[in-house]
mmCIF file of N, CA and C in Angstrom:
data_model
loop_
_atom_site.group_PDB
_atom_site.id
_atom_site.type_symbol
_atom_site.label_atom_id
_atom_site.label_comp_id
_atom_site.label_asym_id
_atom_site.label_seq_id
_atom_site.Cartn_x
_atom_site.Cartn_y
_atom_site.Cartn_z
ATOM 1 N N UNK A 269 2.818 -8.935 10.761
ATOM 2 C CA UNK A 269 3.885 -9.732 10.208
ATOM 3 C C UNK A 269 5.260 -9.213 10.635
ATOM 4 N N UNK A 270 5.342 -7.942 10.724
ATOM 5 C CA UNK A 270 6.690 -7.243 11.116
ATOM 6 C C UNK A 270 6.726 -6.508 11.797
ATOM 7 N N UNK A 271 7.334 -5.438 11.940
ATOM 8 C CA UNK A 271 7.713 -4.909 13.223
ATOM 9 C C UNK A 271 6.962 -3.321 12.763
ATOM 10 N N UNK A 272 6.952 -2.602 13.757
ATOM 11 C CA UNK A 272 6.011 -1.313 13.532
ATOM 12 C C UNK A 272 6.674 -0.601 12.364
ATOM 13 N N UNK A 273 5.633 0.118 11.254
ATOM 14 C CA UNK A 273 6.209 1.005 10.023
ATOM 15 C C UNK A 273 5.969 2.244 10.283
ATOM 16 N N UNK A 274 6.469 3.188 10.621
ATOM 17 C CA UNK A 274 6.220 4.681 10.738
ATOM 18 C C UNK A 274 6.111 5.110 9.448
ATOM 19 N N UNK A 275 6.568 4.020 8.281
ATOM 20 C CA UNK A 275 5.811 5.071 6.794
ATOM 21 C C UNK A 275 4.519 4.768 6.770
ATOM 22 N N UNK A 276 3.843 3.289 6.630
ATOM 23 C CA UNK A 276 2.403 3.542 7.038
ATOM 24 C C UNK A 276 1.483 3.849 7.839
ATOM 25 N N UNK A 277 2.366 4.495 8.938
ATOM 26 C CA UNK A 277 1.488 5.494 9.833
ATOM 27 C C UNK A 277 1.404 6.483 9.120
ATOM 28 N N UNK A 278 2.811 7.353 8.610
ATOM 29 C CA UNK A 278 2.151 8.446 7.981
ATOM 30 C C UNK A 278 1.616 8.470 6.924
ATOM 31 N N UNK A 279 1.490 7.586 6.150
ATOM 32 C CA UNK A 279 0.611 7.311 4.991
ATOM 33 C C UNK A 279 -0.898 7.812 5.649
ATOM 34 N N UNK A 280 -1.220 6.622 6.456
ATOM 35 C CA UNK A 280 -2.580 6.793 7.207
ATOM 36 C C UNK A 280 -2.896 8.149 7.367
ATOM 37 N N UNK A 281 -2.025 8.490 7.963
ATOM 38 C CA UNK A 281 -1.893 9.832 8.440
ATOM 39 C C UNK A 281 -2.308 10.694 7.786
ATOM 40 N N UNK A 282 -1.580 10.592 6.815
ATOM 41 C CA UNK A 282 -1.724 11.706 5.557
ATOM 42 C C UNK A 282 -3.078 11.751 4.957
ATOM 43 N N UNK A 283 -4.113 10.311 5.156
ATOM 44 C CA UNK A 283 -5.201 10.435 4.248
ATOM 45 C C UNK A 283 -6.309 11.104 5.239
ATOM 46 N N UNK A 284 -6.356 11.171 6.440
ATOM 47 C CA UNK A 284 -6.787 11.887 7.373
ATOM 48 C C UNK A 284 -6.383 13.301 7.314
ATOM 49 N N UNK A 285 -5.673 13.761 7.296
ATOM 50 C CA UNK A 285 -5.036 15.230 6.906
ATOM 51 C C UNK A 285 -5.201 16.063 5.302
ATOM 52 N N UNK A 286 -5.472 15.200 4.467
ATOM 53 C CA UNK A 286 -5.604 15.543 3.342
ATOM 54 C C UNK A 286 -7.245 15.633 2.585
ATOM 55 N N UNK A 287 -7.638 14.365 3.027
ATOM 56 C CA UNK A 287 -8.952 13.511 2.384
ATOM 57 C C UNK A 287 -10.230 13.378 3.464
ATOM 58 N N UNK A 288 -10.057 12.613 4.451
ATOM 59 C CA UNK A 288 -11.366 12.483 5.591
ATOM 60 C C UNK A 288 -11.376 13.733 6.242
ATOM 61 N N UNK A 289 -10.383 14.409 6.639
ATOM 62 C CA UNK A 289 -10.450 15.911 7.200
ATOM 63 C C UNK A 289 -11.407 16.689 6.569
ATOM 64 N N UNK A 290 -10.956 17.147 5.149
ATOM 65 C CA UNK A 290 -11.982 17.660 4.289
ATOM 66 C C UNK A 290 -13.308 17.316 4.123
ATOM 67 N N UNK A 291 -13.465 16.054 3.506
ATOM 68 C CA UNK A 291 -13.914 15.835 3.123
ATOM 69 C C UNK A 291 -15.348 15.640 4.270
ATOM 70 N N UNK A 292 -14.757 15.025 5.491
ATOM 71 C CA UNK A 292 -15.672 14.846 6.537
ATOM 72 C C UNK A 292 -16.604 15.922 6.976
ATOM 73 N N UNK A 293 -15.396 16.967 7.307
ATOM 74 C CA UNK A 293 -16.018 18.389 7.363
ATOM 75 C C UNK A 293 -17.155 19.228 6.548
ATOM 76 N N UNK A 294 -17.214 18.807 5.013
ATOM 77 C CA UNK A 294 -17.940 19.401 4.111
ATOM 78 C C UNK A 294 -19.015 18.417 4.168
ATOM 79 N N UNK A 295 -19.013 17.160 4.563
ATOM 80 C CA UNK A 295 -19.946 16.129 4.139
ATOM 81 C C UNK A 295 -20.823 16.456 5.616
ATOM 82 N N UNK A 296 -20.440 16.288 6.567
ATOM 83 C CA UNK A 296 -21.343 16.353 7.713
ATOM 84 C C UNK A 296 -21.771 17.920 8.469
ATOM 85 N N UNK A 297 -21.213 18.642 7.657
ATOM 86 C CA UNK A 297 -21.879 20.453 7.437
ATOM 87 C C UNK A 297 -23.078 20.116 6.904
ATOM 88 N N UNK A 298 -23.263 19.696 5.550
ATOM 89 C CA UNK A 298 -24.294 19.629 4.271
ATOM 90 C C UNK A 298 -25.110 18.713 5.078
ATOM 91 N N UNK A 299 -24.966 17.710 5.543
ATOM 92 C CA UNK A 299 -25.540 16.957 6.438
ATOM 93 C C UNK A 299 -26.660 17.196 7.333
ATOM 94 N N UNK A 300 -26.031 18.252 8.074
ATOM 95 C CA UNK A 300 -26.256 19.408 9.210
ATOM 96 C C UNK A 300 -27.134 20.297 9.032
ATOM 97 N N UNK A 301 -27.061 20.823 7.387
ATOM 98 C CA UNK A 301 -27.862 21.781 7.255
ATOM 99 C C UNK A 301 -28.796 21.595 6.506
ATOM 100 N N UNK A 302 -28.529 20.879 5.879
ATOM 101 C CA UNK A 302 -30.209 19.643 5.140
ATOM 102 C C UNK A 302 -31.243 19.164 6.063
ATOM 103 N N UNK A 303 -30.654 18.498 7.259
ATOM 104 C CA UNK A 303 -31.390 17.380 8.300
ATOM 105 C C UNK A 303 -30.968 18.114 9.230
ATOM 106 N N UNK A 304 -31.060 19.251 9.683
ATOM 107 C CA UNK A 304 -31.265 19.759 11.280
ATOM 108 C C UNK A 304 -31.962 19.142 12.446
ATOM 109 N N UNK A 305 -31.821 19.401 13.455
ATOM 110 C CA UNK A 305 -32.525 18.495 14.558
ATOM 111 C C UNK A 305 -32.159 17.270 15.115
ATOM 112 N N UNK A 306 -32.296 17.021 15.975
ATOM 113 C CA UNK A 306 -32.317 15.608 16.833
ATOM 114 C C UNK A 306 -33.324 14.949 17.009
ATOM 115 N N UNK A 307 -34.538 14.783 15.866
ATOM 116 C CA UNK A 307 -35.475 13.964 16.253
ATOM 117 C C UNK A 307 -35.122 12.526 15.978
ATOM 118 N N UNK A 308 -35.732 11.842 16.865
ATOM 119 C CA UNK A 308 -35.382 10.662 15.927
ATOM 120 C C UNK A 308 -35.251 9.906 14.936
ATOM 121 N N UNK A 309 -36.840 10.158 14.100
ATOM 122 C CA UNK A 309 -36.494 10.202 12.291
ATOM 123 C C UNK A 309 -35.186 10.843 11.833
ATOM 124 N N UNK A 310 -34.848 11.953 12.454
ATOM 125 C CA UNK A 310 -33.750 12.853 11.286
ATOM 126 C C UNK A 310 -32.550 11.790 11.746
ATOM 127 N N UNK A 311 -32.297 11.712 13.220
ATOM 128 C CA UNK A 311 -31.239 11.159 13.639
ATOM 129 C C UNK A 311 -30.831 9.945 12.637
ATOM 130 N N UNK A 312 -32.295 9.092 12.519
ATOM 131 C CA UNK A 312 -32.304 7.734 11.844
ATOM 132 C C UNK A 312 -31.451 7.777 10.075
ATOM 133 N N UNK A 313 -32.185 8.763 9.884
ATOM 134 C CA UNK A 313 -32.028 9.396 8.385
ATOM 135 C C UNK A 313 -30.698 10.099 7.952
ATOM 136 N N UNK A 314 -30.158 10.639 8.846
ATOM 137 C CA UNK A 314 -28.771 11.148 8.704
ATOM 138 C C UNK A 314 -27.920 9.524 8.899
ATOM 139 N N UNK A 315 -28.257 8.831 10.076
ATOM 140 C CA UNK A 315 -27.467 7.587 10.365
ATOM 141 C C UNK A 315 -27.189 6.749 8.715
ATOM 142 N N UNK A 316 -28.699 6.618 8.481
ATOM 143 C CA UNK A 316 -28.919 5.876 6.780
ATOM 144 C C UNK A 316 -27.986 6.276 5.883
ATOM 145 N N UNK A 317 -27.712 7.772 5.847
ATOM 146 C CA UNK A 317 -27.548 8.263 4.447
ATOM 147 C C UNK A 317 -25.850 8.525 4.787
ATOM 148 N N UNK A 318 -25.376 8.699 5.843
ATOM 149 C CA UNK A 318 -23.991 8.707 6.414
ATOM 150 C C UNK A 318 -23.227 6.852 6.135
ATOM 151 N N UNK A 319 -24.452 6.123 6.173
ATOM 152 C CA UNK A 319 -23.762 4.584 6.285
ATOM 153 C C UNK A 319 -24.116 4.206 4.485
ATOM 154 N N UNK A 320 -25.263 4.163 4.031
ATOM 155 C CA UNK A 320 -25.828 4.137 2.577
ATOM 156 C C UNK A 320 -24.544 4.599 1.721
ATOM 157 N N UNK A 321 -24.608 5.817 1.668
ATOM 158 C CA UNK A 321 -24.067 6.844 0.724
ATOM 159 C C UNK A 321 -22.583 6.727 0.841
ATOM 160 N N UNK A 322 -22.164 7.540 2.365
ATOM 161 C CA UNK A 322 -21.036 8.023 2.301
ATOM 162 C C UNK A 322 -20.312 7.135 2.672
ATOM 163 N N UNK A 323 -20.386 6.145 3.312
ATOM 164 C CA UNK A 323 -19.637 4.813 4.099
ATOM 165 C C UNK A 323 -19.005 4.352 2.487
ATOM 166 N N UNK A 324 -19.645 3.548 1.579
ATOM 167 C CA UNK A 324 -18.684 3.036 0.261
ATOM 168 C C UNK A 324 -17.906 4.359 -0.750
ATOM 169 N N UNK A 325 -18.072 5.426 -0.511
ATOM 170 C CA UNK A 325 -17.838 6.506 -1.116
ATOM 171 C C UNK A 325 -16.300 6.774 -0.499
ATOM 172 N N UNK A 326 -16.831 6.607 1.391
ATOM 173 C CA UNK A 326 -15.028 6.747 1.916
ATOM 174 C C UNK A 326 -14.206 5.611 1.586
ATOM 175 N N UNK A 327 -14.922 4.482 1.598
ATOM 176 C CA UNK A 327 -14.221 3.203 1.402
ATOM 177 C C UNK A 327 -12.987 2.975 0.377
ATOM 178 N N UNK A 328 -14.171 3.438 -1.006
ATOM 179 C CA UNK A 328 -13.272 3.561 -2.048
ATOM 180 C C UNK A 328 -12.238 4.452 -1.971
ATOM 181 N N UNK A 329 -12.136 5.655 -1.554
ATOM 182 C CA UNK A 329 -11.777 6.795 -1.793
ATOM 183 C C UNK A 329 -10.333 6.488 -0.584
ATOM 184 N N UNK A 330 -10.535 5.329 0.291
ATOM 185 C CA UNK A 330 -9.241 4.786 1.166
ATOM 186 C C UNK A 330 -8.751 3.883 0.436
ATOM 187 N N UNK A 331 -9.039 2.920 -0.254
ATOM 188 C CA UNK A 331 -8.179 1.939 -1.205
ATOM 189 C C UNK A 331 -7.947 2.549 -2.233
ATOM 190 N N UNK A 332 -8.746 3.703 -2.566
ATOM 191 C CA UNK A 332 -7.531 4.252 -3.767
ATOM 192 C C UNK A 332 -7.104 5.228 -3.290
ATOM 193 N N UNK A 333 -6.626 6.245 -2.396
ATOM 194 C CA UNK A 333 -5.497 6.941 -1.456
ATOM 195 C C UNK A 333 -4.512 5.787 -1.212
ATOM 196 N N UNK A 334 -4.727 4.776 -0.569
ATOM 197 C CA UNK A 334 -3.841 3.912 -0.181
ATOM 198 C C UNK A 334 -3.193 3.063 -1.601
ATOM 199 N N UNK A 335 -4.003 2.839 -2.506
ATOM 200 C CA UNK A 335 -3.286 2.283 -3.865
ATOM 201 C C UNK A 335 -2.262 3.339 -4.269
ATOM 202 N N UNK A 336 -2.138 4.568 -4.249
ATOM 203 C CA UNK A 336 -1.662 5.234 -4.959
ATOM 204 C C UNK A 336 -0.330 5.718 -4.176
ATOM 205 N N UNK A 337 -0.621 6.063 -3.190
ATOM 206 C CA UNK A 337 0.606 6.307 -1.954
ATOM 207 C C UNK A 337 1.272 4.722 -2.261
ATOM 208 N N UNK A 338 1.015 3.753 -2.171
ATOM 209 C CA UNK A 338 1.691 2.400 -1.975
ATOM 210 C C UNK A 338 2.142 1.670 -3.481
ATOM 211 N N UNK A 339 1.909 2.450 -4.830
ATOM 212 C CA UNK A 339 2.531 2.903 -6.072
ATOM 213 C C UNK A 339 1.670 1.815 -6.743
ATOM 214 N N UNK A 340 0.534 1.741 -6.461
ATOM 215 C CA UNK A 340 -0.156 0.636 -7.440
ATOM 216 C C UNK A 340 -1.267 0.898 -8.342
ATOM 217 N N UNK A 341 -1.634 -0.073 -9.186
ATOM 218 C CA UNK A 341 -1.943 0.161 -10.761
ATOM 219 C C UNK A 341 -3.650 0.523 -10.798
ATOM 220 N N UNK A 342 -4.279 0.786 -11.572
ATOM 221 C CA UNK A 342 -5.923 0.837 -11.724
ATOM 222 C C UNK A 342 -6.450 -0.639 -11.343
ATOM 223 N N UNK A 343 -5.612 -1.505 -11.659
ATOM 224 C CA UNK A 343 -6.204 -3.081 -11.246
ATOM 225 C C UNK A 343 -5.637 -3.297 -10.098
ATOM 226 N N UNK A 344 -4.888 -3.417 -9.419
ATOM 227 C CA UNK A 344 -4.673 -3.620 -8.221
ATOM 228 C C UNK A 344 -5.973 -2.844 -7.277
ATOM 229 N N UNK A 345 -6.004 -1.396 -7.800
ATOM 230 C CA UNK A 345 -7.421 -0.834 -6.488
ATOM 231 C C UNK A 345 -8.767 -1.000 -7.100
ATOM 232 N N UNK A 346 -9.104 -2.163 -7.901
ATOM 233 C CA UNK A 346 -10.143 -2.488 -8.618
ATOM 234 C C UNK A 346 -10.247 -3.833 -8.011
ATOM 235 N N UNK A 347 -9.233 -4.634 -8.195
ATOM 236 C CA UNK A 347 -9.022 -6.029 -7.271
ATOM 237 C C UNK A 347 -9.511 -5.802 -5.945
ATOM 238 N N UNK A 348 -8.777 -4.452 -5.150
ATOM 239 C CA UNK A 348 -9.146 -4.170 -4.001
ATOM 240 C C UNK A 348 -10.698 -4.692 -3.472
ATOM 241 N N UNK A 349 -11.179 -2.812 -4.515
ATOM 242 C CA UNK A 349 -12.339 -3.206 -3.739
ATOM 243 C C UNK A 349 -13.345 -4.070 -3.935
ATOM 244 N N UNK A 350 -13.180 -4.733 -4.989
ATOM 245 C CA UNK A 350 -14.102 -5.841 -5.167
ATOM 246 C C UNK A 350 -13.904 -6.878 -3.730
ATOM 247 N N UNK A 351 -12.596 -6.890 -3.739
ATOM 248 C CA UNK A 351 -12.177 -8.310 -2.303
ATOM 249 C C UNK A 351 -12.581 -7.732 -1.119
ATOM 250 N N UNK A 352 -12.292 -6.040 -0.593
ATOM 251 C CA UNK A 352 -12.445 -5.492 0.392
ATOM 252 C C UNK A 352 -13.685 -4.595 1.213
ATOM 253 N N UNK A 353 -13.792 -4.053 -0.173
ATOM 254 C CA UNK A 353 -15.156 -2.967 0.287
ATOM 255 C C UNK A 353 -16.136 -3.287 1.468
ATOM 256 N N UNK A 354 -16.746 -4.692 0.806
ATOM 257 C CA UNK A 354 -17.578 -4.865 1.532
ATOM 258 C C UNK A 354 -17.535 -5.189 2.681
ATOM 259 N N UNK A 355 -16.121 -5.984 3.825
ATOM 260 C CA UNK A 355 -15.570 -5.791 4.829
ATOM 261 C C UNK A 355 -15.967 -4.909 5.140
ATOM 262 N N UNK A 356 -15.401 -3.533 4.582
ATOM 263 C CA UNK A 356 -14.993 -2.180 4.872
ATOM 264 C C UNK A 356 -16.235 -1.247 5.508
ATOM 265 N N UNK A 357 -17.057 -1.479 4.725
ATOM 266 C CA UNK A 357 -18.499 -1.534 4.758
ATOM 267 C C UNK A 357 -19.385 -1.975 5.893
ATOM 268 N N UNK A 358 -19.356 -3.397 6.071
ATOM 269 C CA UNK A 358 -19.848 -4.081 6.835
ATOM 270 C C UNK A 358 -19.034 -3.768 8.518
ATOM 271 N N UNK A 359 -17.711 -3.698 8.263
ATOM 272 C CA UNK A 359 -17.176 -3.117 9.638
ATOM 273 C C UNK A 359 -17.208 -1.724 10.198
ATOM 274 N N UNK A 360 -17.758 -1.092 8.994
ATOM 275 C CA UNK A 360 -18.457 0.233 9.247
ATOM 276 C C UNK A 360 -19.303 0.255 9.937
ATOM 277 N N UNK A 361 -20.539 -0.643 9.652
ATOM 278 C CA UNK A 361 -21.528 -0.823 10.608
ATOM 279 C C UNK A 361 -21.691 -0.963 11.912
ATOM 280 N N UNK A 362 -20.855 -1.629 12.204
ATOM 281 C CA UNK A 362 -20.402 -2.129 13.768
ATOM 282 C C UNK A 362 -19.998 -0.901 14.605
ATOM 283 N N UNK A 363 -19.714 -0.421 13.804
ATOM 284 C CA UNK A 363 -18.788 1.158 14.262
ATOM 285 C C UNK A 363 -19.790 2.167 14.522
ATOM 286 N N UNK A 364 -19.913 2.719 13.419
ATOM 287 C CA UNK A 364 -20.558 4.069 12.669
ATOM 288 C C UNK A 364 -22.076 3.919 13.370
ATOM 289 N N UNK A 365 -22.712 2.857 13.119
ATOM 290 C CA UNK A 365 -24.295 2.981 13.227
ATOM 291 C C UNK A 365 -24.771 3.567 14.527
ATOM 292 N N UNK A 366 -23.739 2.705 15.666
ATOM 293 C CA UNK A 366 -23.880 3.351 16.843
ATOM 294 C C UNK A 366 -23.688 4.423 17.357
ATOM 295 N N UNK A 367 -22.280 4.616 16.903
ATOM 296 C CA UNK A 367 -21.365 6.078 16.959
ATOM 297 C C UNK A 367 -22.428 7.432 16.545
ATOM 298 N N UNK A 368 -22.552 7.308 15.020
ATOM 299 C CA UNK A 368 -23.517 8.341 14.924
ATOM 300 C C UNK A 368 -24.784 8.469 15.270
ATOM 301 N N UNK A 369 -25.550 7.819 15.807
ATOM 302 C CA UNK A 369 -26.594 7.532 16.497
ATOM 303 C C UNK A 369 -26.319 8.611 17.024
ATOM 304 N N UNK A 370 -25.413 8.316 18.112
ATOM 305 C CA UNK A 370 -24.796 9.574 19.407
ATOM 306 C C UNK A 370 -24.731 10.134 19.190
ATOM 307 N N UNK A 371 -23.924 10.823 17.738
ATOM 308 C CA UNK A 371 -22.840 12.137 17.452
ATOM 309 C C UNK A 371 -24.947 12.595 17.029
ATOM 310 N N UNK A 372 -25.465 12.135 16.001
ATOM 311 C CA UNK A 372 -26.413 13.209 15.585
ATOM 312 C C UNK A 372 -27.806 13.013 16.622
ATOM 313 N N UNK A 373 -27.605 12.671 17.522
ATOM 314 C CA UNK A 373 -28.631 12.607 18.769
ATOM 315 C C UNK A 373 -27.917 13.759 19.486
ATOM 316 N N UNK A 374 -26.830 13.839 20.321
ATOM 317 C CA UNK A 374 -26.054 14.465 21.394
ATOM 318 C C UNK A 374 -25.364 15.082 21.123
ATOM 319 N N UNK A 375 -24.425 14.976 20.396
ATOM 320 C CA UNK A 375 -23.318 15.970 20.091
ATOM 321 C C UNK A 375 -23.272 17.531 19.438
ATOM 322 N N UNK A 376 -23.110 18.793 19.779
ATOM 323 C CA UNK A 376 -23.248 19.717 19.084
ATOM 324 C C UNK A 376 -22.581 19.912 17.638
ATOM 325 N N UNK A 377 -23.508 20.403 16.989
ATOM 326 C CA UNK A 377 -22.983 19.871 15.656
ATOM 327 C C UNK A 377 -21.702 20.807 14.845
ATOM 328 N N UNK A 378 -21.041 21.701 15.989
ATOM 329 C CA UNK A 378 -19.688 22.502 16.232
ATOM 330 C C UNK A 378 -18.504 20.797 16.551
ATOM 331 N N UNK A 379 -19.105 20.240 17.176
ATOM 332 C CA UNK A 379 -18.104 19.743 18.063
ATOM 333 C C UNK A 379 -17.822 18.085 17.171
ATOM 334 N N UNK A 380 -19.154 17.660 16.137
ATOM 335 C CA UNK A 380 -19.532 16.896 15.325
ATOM 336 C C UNK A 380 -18.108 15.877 14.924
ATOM 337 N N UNK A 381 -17.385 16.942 14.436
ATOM 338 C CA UNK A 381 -16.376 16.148 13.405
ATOM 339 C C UNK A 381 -14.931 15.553 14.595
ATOM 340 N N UNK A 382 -15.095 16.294 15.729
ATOM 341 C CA UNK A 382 -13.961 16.313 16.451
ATOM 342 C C UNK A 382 -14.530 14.602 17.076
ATOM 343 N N UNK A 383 -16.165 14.744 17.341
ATOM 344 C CA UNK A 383 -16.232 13.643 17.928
ATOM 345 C C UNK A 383 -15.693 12.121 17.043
ATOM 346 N N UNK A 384 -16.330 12.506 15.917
ATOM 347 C CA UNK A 384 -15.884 11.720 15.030
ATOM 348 C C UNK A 384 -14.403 10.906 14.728
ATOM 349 N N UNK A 385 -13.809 12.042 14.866
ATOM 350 C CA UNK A 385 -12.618 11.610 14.477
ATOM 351 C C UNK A 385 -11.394 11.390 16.172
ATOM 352 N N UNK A 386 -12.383 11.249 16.995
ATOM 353 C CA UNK A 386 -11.701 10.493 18.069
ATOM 354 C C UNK A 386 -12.044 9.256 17.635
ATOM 355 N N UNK A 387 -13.107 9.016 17.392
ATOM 356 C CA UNK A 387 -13.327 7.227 17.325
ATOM 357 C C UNK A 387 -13.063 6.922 15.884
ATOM 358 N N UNK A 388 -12.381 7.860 15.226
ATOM 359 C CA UNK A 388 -12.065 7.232 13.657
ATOM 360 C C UNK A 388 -10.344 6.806 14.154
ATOM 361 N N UNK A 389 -9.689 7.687 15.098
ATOM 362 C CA UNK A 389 -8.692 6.436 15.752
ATOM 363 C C UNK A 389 -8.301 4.778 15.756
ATOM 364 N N UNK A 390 -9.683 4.580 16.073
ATOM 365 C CA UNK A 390 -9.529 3.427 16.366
ATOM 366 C C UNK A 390 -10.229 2.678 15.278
ATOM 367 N N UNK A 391 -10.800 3.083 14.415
ATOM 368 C CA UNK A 391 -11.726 2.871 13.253
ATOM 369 C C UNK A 391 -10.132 2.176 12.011
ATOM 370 N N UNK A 392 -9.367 3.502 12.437
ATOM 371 C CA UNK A 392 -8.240 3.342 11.561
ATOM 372 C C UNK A 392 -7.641 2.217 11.360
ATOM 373 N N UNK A 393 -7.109 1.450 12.592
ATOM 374 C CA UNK A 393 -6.709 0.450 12.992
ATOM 375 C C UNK A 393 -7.248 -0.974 12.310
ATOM 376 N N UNK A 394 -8.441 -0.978 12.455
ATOM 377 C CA UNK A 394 -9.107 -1.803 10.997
ATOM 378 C C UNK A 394 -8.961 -1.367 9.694
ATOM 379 N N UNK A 395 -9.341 -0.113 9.184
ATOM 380 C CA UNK A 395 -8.849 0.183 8.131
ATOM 381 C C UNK A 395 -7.137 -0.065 7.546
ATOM 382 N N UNK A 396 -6.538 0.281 8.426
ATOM 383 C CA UNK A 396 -4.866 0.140 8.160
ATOM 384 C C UNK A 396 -4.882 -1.383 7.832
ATOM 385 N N UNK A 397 -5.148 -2.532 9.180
ATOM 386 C CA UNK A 397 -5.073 -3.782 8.399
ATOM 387 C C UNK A 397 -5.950 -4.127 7.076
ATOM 388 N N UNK A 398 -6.977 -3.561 7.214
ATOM 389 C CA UNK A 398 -7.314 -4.025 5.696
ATOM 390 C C UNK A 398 -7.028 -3.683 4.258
ATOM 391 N N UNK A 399 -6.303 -1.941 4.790
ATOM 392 C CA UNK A 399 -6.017 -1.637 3.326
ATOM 393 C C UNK A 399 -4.901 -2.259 2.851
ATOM 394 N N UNK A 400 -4.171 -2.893 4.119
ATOM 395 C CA UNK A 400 -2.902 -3.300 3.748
ATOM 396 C C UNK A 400 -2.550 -5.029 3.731
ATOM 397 N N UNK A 401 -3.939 -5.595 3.737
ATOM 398 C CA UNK A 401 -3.645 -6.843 3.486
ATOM 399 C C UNK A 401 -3.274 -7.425 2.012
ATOM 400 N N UNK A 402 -3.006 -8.581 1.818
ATOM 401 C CA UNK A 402 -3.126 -8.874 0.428
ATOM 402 C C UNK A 402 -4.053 -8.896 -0.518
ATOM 403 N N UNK A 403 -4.225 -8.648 -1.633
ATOM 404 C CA UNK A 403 -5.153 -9.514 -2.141
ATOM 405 C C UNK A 403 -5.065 -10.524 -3.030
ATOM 406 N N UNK A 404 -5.738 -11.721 -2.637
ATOM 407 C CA UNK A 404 -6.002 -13.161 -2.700
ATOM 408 C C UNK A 404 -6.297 -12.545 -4.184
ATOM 409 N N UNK A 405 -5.533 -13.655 -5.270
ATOM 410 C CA UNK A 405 -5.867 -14.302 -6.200
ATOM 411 C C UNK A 405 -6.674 -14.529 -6.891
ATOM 412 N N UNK A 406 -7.456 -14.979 -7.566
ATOM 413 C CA UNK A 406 -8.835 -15.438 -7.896
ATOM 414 C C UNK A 406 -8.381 -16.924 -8.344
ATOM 415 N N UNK A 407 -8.298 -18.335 -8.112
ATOM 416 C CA UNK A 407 -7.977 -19.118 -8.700
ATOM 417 C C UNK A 407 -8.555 -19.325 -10.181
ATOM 418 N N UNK A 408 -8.027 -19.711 -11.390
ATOM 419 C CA UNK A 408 -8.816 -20.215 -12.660
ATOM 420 C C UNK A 408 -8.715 -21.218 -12.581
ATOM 421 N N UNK A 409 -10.337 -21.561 -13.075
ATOM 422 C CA UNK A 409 -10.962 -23.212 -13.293
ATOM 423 C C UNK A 409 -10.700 -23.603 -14.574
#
């Protein structure tokens, strides 16, 4: 709609530096050391429980970082994710399923989070428009 915002870059920014940094790091360690190996079951099984589990866990945990940086109420990031999540979710899939396929097939699991968060770059970019769209109304009948 407008012209580039360098505050919601660093907003973005900030939830990567604060929240997915951490949080990524501790989640795909535990990950790591639960489900060792590259077989293909484990691969499959880490993929599941990375998209299952942790995929609506980050979801939420970005519309309410982003509700709160952007000064809004318990209903506004309740509105959210009811309207959004499942986008959020579902465009996860498109992403993630493949991505980690790779990362827990190929990637050393030192190098895991770095891979990750090259393609959470561009991951962002959907996330940014969606955390920052409107949300629609509900009309009453």
């Amino acid at each position: 709609d407008s012209a580039y915002d360098p505050i919601r870059t660093l907003k973005l920014a900030s939830f990567g530096f604060f929240v997915h940094g951490t949080t990524g790091h501790y989640f795909y360690g535990f990950l790591d050391s639960k489900l060792p190996g590259t077989k293909p079951v484990t691969v499959a099984t880490k993929v599941a429980i990375d998209q299952v589990v942790w995929n609506p866990i980050f979801g939420c945990a970005f519309f309410g970082y982003n509700n709160i940086v952007n000064g809004g109420s318990m209903d506004d990031y309740k509105k959210k994710v009811s309207q959004d999540l499942k986008t959020a979710v579902m465009g996860s899939w498109a992403v993630w399923v493949p991505a980690h396929t790779i990362n827990f097939a190929f990637i050393p699991p030192a190098q895991r989070l770095l891979y990750i968060n090259t393609i959470q770059i561009g991951y962002n970019v959907f996330l940014s428009f969606l955390g920052n769209k409107k949300v629609e109304e509900k009309k009453e009948e």
